[in-house]
Coordinates of C-alpha atoms in Angstrom, one line a residue:
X71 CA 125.9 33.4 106.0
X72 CA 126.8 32.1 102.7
X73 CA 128.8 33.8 99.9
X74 CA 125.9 35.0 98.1
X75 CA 123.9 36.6 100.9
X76 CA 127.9 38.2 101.9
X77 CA 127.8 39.6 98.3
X78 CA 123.7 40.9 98.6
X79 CA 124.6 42.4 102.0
X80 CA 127.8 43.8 99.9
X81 CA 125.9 45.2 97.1
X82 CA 122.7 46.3 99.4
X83 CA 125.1 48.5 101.0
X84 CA 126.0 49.9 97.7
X85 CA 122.8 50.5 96.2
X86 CA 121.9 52.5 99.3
X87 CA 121.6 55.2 97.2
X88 CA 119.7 53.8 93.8
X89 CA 117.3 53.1 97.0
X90 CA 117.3 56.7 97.9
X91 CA 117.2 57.9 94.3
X92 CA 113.7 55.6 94.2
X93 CA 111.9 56.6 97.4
X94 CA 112.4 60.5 96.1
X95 CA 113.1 61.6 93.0
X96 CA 114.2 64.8 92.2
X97 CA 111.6 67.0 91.2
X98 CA 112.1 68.4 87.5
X99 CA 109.5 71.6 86.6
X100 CA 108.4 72.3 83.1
X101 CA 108.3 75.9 83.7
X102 CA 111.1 78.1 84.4
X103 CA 109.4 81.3 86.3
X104 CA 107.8 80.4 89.8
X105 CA 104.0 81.1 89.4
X106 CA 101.4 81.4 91.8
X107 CA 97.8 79.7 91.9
X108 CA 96.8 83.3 90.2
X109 CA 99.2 83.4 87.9
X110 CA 98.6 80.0 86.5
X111 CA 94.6 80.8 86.5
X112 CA 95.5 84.0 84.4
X113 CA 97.7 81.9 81.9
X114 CA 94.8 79.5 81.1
X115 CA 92.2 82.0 81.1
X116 CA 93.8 84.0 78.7
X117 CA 95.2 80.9 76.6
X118 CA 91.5 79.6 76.5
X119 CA 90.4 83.0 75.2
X120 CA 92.5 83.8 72.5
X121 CA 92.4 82.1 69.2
X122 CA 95.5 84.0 68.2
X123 CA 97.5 82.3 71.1
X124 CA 96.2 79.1 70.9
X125 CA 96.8 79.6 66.8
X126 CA 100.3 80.4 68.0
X127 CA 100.9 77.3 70.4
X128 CA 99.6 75.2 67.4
X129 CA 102.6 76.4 65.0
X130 CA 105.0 76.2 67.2
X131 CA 103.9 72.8 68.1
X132 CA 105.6 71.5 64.7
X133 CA 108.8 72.6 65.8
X134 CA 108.5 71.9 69.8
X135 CA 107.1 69.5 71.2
X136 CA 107.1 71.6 74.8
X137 CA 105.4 75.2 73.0
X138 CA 102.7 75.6 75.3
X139 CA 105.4 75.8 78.4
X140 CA 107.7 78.1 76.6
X141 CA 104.4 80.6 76.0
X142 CA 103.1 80.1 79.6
X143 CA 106.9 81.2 80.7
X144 CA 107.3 84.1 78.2
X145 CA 103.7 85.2 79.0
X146 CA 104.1 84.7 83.0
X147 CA 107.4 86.8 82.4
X148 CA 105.3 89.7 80.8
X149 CA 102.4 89.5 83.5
X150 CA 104.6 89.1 86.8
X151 CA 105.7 92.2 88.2
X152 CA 108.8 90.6 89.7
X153 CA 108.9 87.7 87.8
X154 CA 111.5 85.0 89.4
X155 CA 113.1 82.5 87.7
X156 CA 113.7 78.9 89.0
X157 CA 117.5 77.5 89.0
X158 CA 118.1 75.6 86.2
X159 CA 119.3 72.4 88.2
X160 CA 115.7 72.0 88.8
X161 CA 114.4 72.2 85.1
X162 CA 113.4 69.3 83.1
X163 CA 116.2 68.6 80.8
X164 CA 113.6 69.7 77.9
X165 CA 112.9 72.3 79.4
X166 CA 116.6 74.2 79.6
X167 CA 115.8 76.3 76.6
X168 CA 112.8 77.7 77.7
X169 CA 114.8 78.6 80.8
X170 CA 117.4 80.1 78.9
X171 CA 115.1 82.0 76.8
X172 CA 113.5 83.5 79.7
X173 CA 116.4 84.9 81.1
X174 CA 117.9 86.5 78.0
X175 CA 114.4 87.8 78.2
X176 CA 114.2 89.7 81.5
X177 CA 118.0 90.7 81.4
X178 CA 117.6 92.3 77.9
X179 CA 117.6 96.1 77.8
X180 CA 114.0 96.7 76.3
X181 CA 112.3 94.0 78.9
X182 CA 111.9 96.7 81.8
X183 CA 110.1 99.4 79.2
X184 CA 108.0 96.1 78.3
X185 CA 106.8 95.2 81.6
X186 CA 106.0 98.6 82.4
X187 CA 103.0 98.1 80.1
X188 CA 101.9 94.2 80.9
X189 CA 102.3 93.8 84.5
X190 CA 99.1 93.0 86.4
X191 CA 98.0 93.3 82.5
X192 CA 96.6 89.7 81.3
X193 CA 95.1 90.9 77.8
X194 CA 98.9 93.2 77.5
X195 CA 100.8 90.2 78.0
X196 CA 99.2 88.3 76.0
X197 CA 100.1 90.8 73.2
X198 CA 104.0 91.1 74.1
X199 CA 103.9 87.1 73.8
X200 CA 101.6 87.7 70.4
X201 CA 104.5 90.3 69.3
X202 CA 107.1 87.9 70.0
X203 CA 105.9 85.3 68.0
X204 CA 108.1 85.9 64.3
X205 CA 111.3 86.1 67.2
X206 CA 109.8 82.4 69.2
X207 CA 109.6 81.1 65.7
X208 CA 112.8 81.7 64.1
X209 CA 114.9 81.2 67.2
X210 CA 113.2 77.2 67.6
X211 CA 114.2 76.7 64.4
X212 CA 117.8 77.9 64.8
X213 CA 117.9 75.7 68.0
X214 CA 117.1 72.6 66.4
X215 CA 120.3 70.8 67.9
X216 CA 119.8 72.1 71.1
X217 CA 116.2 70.6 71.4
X218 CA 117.5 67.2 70.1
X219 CA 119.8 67.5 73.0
X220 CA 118.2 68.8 75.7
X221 CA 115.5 65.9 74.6
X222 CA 117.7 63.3 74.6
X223 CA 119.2 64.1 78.2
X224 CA 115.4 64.2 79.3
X225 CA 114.9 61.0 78.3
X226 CA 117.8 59.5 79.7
X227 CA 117.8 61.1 83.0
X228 CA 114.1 59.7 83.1
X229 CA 115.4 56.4 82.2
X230 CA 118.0 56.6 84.7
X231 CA 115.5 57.7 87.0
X232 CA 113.1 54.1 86.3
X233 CA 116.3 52.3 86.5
X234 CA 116.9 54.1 90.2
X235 CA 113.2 52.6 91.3
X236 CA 114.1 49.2 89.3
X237 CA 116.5 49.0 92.7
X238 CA 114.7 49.7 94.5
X239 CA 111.8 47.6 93.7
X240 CA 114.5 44.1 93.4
X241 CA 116.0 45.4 97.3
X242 CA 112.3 45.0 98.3
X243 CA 111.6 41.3 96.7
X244 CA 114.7 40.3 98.2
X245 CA 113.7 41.4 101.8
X246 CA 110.6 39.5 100.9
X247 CA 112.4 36.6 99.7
X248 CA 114.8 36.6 102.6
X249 CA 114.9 33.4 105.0
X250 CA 115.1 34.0 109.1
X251 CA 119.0 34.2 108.6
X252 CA 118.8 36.5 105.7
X253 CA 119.5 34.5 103.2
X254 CA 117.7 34.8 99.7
X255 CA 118.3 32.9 97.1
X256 CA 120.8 32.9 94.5
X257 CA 118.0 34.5 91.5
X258 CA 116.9 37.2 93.6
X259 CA 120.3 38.3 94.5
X260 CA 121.6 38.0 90.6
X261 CA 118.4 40.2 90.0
X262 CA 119.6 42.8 92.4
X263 CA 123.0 42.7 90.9
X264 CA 121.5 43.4 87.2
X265 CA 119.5 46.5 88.4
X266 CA 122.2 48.2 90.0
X267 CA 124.6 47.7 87.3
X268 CA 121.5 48.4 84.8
X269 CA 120.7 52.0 87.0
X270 CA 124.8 52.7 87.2
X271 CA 124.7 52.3 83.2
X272 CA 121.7 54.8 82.9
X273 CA 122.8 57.6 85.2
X274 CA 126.5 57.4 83.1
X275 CA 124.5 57.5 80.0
X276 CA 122.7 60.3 81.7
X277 CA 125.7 62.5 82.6
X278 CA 126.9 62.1 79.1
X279 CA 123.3 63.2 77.6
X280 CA 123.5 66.4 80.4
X281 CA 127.2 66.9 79.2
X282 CA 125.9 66.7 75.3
X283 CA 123.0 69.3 75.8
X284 CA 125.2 72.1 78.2
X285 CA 127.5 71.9 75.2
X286 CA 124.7 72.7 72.9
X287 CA 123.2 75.1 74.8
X288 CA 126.5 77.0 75.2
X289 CA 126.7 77.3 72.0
X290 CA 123.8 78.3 71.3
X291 CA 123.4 81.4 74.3
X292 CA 124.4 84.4 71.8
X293 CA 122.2 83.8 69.4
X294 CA 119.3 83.6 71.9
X295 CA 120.2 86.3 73.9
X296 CA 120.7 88.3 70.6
X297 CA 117.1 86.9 69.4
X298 CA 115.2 87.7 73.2
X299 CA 116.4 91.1 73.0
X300 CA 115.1 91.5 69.4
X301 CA 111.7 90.0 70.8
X302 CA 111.6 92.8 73.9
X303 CA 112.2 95.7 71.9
X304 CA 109.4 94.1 69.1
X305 CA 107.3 93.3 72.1
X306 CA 107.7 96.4 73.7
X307 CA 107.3 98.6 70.8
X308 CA 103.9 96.7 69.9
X309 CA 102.3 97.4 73.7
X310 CA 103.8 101.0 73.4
X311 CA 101.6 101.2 70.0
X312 CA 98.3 99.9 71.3
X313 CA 98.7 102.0 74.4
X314 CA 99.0 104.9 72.3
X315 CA 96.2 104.1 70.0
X316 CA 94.0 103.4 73.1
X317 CA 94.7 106.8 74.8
X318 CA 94.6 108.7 71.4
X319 CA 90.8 107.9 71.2
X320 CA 90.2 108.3 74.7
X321 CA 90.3 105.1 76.0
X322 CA 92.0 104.8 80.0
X323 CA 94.1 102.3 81.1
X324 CA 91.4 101.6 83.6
X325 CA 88.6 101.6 81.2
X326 CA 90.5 98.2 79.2
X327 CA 91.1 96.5 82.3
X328 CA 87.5 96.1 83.2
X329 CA 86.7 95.1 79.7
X330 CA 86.1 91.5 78.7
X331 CA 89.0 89.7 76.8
X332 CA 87.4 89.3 73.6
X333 CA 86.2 92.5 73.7
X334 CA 89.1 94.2 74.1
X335 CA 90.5 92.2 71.8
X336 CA 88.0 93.1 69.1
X337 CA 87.9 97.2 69.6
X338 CA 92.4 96.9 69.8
X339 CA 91.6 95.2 66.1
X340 CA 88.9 98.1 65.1
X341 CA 91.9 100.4 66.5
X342 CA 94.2 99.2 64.4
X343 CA 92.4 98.6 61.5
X344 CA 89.8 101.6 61.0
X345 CA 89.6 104.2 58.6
X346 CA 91.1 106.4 60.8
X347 CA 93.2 104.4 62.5
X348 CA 96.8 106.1 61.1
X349 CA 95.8 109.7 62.3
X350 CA 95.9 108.2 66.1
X351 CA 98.4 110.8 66.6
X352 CA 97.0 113.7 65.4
X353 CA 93.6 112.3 66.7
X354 CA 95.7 112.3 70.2
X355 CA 97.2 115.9 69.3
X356 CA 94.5 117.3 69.3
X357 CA 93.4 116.0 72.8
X358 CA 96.5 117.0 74.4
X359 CA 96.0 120.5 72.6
X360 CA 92.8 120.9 74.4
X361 CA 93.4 119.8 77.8
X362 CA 96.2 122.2 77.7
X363 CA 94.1 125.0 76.6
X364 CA 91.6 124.1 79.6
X365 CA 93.8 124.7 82.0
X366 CA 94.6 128.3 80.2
X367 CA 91.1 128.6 79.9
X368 CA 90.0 132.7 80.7
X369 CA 86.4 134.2 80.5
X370 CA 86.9 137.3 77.9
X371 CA 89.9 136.1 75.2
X372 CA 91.4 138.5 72.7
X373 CA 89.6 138.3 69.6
X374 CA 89.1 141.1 67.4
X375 CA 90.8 144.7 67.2
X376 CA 88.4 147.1 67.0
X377 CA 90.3 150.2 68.3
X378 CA 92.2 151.8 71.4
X379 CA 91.1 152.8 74.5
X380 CA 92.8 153.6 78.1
X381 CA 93.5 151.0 80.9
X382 CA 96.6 149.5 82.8
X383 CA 97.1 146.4 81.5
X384 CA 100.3 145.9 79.7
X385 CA 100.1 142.9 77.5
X386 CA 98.1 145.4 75.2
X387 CA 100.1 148.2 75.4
X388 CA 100.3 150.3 71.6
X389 CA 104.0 150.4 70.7
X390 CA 104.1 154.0 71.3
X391 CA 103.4 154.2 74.5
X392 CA 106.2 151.1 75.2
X393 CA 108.5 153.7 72.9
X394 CA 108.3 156.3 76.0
X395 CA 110.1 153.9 77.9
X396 CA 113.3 154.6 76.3
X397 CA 113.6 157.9 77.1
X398 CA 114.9 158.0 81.2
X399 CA 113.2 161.8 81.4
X400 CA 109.8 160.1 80.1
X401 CA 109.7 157.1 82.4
X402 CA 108.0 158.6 85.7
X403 CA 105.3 160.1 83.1
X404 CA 104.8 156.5 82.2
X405 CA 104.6 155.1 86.1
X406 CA 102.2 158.3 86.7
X407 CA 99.9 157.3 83.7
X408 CA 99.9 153.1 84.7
X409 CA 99.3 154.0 88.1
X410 CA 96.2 156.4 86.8
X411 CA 95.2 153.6 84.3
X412 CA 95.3 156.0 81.3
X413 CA 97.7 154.3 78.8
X414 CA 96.8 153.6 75.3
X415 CA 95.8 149.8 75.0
X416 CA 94.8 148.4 71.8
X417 CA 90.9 147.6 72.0
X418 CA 89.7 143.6 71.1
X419 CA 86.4 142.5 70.8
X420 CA 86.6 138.6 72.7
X421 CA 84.4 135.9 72.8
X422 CA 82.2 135.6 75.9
X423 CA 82.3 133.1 78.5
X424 CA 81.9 129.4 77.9
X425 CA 78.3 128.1 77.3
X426 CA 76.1 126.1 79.3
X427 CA 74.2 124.1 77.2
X428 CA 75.0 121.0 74.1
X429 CA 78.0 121.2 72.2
X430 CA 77.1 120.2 68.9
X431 CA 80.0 119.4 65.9
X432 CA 78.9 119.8 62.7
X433 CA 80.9 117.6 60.4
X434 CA 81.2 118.0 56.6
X435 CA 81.7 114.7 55.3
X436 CA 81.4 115.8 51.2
X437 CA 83.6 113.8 48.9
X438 CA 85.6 116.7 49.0
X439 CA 86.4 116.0 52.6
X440 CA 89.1 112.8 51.3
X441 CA 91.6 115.4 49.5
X442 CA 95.1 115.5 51.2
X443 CA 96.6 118.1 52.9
X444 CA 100.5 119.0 54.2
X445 CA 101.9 115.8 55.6
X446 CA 99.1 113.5 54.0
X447 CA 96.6 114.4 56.8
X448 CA 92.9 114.7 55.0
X449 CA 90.3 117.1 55.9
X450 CA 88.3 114.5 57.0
X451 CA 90.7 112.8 59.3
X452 CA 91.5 117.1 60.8
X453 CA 87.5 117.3 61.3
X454 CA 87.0 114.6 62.7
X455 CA 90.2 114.9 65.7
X456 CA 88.7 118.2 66.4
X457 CA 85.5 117.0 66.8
X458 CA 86.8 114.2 69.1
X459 CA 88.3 117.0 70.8
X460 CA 85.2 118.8 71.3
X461 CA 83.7 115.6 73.3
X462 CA 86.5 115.6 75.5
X463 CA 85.9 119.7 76.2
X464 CA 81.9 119.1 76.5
X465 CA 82.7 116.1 78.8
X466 CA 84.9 117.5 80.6
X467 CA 82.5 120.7 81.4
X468 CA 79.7 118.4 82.0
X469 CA 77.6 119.6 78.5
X470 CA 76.6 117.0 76.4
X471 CA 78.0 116.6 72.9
X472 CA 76.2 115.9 69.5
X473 CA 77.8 115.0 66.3
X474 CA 76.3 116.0 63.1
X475 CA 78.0 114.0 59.8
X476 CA 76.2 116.2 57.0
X477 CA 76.9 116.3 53.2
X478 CA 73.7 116.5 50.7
X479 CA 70.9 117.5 51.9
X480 CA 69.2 113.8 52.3
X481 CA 72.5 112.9 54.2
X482 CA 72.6 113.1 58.0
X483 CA 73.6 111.4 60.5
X484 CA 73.4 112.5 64.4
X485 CA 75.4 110.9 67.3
X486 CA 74.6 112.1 71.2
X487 CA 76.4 111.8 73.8
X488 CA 75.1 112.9 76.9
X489 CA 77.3 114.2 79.3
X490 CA 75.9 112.7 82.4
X491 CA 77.2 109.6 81.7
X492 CA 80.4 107.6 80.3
X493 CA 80.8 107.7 76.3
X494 CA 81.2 104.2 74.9
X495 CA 84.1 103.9 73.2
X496 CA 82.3 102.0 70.3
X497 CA 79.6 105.0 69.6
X498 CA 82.9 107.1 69.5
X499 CA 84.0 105.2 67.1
X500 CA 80.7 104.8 65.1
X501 CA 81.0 108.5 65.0
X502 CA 84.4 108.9 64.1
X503 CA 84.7 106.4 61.2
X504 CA 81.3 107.3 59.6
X505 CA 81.5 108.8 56.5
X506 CA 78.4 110.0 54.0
X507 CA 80.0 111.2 50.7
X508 CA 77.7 113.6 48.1
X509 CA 77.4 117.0 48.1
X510 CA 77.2 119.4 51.2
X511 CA 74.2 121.4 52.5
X512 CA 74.4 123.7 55.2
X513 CA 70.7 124.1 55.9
X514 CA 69.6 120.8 56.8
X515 CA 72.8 119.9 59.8
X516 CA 72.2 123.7 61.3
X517 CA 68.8 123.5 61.3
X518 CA 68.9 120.1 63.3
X519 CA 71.4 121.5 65.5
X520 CA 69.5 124.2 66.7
X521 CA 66.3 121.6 66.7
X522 CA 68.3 119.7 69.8
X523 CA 69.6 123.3 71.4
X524 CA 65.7 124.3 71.3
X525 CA 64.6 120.9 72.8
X526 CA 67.1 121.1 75.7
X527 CA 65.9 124.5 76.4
X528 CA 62.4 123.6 76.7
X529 CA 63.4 120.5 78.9
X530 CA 65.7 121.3 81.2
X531 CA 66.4 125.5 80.5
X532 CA 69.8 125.2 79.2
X533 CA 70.7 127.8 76.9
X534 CA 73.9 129.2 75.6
X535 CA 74.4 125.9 73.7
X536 CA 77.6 126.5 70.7
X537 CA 77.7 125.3 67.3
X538 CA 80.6 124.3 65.5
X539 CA 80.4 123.8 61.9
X540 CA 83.6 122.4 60.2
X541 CA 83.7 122.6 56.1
X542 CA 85.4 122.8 52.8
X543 CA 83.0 123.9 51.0
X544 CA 80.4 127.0 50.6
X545 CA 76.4 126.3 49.9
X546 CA 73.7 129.4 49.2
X547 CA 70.9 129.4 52.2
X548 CA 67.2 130.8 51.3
X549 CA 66.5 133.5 52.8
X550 CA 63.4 132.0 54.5
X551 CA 65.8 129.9 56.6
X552 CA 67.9 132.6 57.1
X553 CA 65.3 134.2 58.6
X554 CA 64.1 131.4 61.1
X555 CA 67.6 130.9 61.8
X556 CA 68.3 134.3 62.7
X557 CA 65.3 134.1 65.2
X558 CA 65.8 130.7 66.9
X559 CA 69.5 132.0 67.6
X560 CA 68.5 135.5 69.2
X561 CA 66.3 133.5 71.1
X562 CA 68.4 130.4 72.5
X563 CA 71.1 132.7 72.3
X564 CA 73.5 130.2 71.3
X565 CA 77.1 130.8 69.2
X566 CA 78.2 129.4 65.9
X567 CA 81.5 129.0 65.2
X568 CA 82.7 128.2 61.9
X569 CA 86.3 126.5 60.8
X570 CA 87.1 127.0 57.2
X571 CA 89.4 123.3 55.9
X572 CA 91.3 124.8 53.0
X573 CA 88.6 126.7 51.4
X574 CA 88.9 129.3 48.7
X575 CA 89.4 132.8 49.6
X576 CA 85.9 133.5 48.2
X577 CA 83.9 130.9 51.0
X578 CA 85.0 133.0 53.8
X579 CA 84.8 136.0 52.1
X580 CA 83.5 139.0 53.7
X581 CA 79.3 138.8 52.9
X582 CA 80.1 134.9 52.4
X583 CA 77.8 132.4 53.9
X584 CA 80.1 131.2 56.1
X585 CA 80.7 134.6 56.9
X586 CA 77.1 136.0 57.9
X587 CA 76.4 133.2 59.3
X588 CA 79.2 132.4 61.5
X589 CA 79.9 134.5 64.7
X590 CA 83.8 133.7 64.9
X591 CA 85.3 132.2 61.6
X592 CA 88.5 130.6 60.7
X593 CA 90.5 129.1 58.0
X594 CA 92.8 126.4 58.6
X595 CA 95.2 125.6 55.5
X596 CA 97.9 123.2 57.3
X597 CA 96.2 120.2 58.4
X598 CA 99.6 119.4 60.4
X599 CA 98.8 122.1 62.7
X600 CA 96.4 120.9 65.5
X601 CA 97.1 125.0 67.5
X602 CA 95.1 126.9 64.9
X603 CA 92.1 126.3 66.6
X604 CA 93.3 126.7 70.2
X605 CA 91.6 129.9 71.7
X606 CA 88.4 128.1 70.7
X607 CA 88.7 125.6 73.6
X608 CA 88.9 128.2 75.5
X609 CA 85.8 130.1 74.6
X610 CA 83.6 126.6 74.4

C-alpha cells in the first residue's frame, strides 16, 4: 500500500463520523409543541378560514420569515389540552424563539384560566392567538437580534450538515475509484482530504453560530417571558369576554361548537358590535335573575294587602300578635291559638298560577325609549333584557314567546318564537336590536297580542296566555276598544301585566290607562336594578 492510500485509510477512519453525520442527519422540527394528525388538520382548517389569521400571518411575515410556525405553535398551545413541548435540542435553529415563546407561554400565570376556555375549542383558539397578536408583534420586533442569530446558526448548521454528506459523497467515489489493492488515486484522495477539512470548518463555524444565538436568546428570555404573560392574561381576558357575551344572550357552549367557523365568527362580531352589545351584563342579569326565581317559583305569591284574616302561618303574622310573644304568661295563649289556626295574618291578594298559553312582550320602542337612566343603562336596553328574559321563562315552561316592538300606531313589528323548537340565535337578535322610533300607541300592539292569544285558542285550546306590556309613556284608548278588549280578555282569560320605565306619577295613576288596563302594574325608576321585577317570573 502506498503512502497515499496509508493516508486515505488514515483519514477514512477519521471521517467515520462526517459519514455517519450524512447517512442520518439529525432531524430539526419547525414546531415546538408535538401535534397530532388532528391537531395539524384543525390548524389548517382554521388558518384557511379565517381572514383575520391569515391577515395576521401576513404582517408578521415582514418581520419573520418563520410567522406561520410561531401561530401554528401558539394556536396548538391554546387548542391542546395537555399541550407538550419538544426539547429544544431538536428545534431548528430558527426556530428556538418560537420554542421559547411557547414555554413562557404555558408556564405563565394566566395560561391555565386561558386554556380553560380553548381547549378542544378550534374557533376559541383561534381568538386567544387573534388576542395575542399586539403582544406577537411587539415582542418580534424587540427580538430582532435574536432572529438574526438564531438565523444565522440555522444556516450554518445546514451548511455544516451539506458539508457532512459532501464526505460522505467523496468516501463513496473513492471506494468506486479504488483498484483490487485499494489503492485510489492521488485526486480522489486530495478530494476526500478537502471535504473533511471543508465539513470540520463548517461544524466549528456552526458551534460558534449555536454559541452566538444561546447568548442572544439569554438575553433576551425576560423580556419574553414578561411579554407571553402579558399576551395570556390579554388572551385570556378576550375568551373570558366572548364567553360572557355568548351566554349573556343565551348562546351554550354547545350551541357554538356545532356552528360553522365563519358563522360563528360573524354572530361573535354582531355580539360585539350591536346596539346592544354593552348591556351584555345586564342582558345576562336579568337571565340569572330569572332562573333563580324559577326555582323559587310558588303557585299563589303575596301581592296585594287587602285586610286580616285568621290562619297559622307565620311569615304573615300582624306585629301584635308577634308582640304577645314577649310576655312569658302570654306564650302558651299563643301555642294554643297557632295550634287552633286562629292568629291574625295579614290578608294579600296574589297572582294565580302560571299560564298555559303564549307569552307575549310588548315592547315600547318610542324615541323616548333612548333616554338614560342610573348607571347609563336606557330604557330601551332595560326592556329589552327583560324581554330576553321572558323567552328564557316561556322556553323554559314550554309556552311559546312573541315579541311585540310597538311605537306609533303604523309601527309594529312581531317576532315568534315557538316553544317547541330551538330559538335561533340570529331571530333573537333581530328582535333584540330592532328599534322603530315615533310615537307610542297602545291600541294597535294589545290588540295584536290578543289576536295571536285568540288564534292559539282556536287552534290548539290554549288559554291563560299573559301579556306583558313594557312603557314610558301613557296613550288615551277609545272606549270602543276598550270595550272589545274587555271581552276578548274575559273570554281567553288571559293576564296583562304592565311595567312602568320611569314614568310620571300621573301614567300609573290610579284611573290611569296603564292602570285600568293592567291587572298587576309596576314602576321601575332604577334601571340598575334587574330584582324589581322578580315575583313576576314567578307568577308567568
Amino acid at each position: 500500500m502506498d503512502e497515499e492510500t496509508e493516508r486515505l485509510a488514515a483519514l477514512t477512519q477519521q471521517a467515520g463520523r462526517w459519514l455517519a453525520l450524512s447517512a442520518s442527519p439529525a432531524e430539526r422540527h419547525t414546531t415546538a409543541v408535538v401535534a397530532g394528525p388532528y391537531d395539524r388538520v384543525a390548524w389548517r382548517d382554521v388558518y384557511a378560514r379565517s381572514a383575520a389569521l391569515r391577515e395576521l400571518a401576513a404582517q408578521l411575515l415582514t418581520r419573520h420569515a418563520h410567522a406561520p410556525d410561531l401561530l401554528a405553535d401558539v394556536f396548538l398551545c391554546a387548542y391542546q389540552a395537555a399541550p407538550r413541548l419538544r426539547d429544544s435540542t431538536v428545534m431548528a435553529p430558527s426556530r428556538l424563539l418560537h420554542h421559547q415563546v411557547v414555554t413562557a407561554l404555558t408556564q405563565s400565570p394566566g395560561f391555565a384560566a386561558l386554556r380553560r376556555d380553548t381547549a378542544g375549542d378550534a374557533y376559541a383558539a383561534a381568538m386567544a392567538v387573534l388576542a395575542q397578536a399586539s403582544a406577537l408583534r411587539g415582542l418580534l420586533e424587540r427580538s430582532r437580534e435574536v432572529r438574526e442569530r438564531t438565523g444565522r446558526a440555522d444556516r450554518a448548521r445546514q451548511e455544516a450538515e451539506a458539508a457532512a454528506a459532501a464526505v460522505g459523497e467523496a468516501l463513496r467515489q473513492a471506494a468506486e475509484k479504488a483498484d483490487g489493492q485499494g489503492q485510489v488515486p492521488a485526486p480522489v484522495a486530495a478530494a476526500v482530504r478537502r471535504a473533511v477539512g471543508a465539513a470540520e470548518a463548517a461544524e466549528d463555524e456552526a458551534r460558534r453560530e449555536d454559541g452566538a444565538a444561546a447568548q442572544a436568546m439569554a438575553a433576551a428570555v425576560p423580556g419574553i417571558r414578561s411579554a407571553a404573560r402579558n399576551a395570556a392574561s390579554a388572551a385570556a381576558e378576550a375568551v373570558r369576554q366572548e364567553a360572557a357575551l355568548m351566554r349573556a344572550w343565551g348562546v351554550d357552549a354547545g350551541e357554538t361548537e356545532r356552528m360553522p367557523f365563519e358563522e360563528r365568527a360573524r354572530l361573535a362580531e354582531r355580539l360585539r358590535s350591536g346596539r346592544l352589545a354593552r348591556w351584555a351584563e345586564l342582558i345576562g342579569r336579568f337571565r340569572q335573575m330569572a332562573a333563580g326565581e324559577r326555582a323559587r317559583k310558588v303557585e299563589h305569591a303575596t301581592g296585594e294587602l287587602v285586610g286580616v284574616t285568621l290562619g297559622d302561618d307565620l311569615s304573615r303574622v300582624i306585629p301584635s300578635e308577634l308582640a304577645v310573644l314577649g310576655v312569658p304568661e302570654l306564650r302558651a295563649v299563643f301555642a294554643a291559638r297557632y295550634a287552633a289556626g286562629e292568629l291574625m295574618l295579614y290578608d294579600s291578594r296574589g297572582e294565580q298560577g302560571t299560564g298555559r298559553g303564549a307569552v307575549i312582550a310588548c315592547v315600547d320602542t318610542s324615541h323616548s325609549m333612548y333616554a338614560e337612566g342610573p348607571g347609563g343603562v336606557t330604557r330601551e336596553a332595560w326592556s329589552k333584557a327583560c324581554a330576553l328574559a321572558l323567552l328564557d321563562q316561556a322556553r323554559h315552561a314550554g309556552r311559546d314567546f312573541v315579541g311585540i316592538l310597538f311605537s306609533a300606531a303604523d309601527k309594529l313589528q312581531v317576532f315568534r318564537f315557538p316553544g317547541d323548537r330551538p330559538a335561533r340565535v340570529t331571530d333573537v337578535l333581530d328582535f333584540a336590536e330592532t328599534f322603530l322610533g315615533g310615537g307610542t300607541d297602545f291600541q294597535r300592539p294589545l290588540g295584536t297580542a290578543a289576536k295571536i292569544l285568540e288564534e292559539e285558542f282556536d287552534d290548539a285550546s290554549r288559554a291563560r296566555g299573559d301579556i306583558v306590556l313594557i312603557t314610558d309613556d301613557a296613550c288615551e284608548v277609545s272606549e270602543t276598544w276598550t270595550r272589545l278588549w274587555n271581552e276578548i280578555k274575559r273570554r281567553l282569560d288571559f293576564r296583562l301585566f304592565g311595567i312602568a320605565i320611569a314614568t310620571p306619577g300621573t301614567a300609573t295613576a290610579s284611573g290611569s290607562v296603564l292602570e285600568s288596563l293592567c291587572d298587576n302594574l309596576r314602576t321601575v325608576d332604577d334601571l340598575t336594578d334587574v330584582h324589581t321585577t322578580a315575583d313576576l317570573f314567578r307568577v308567568i
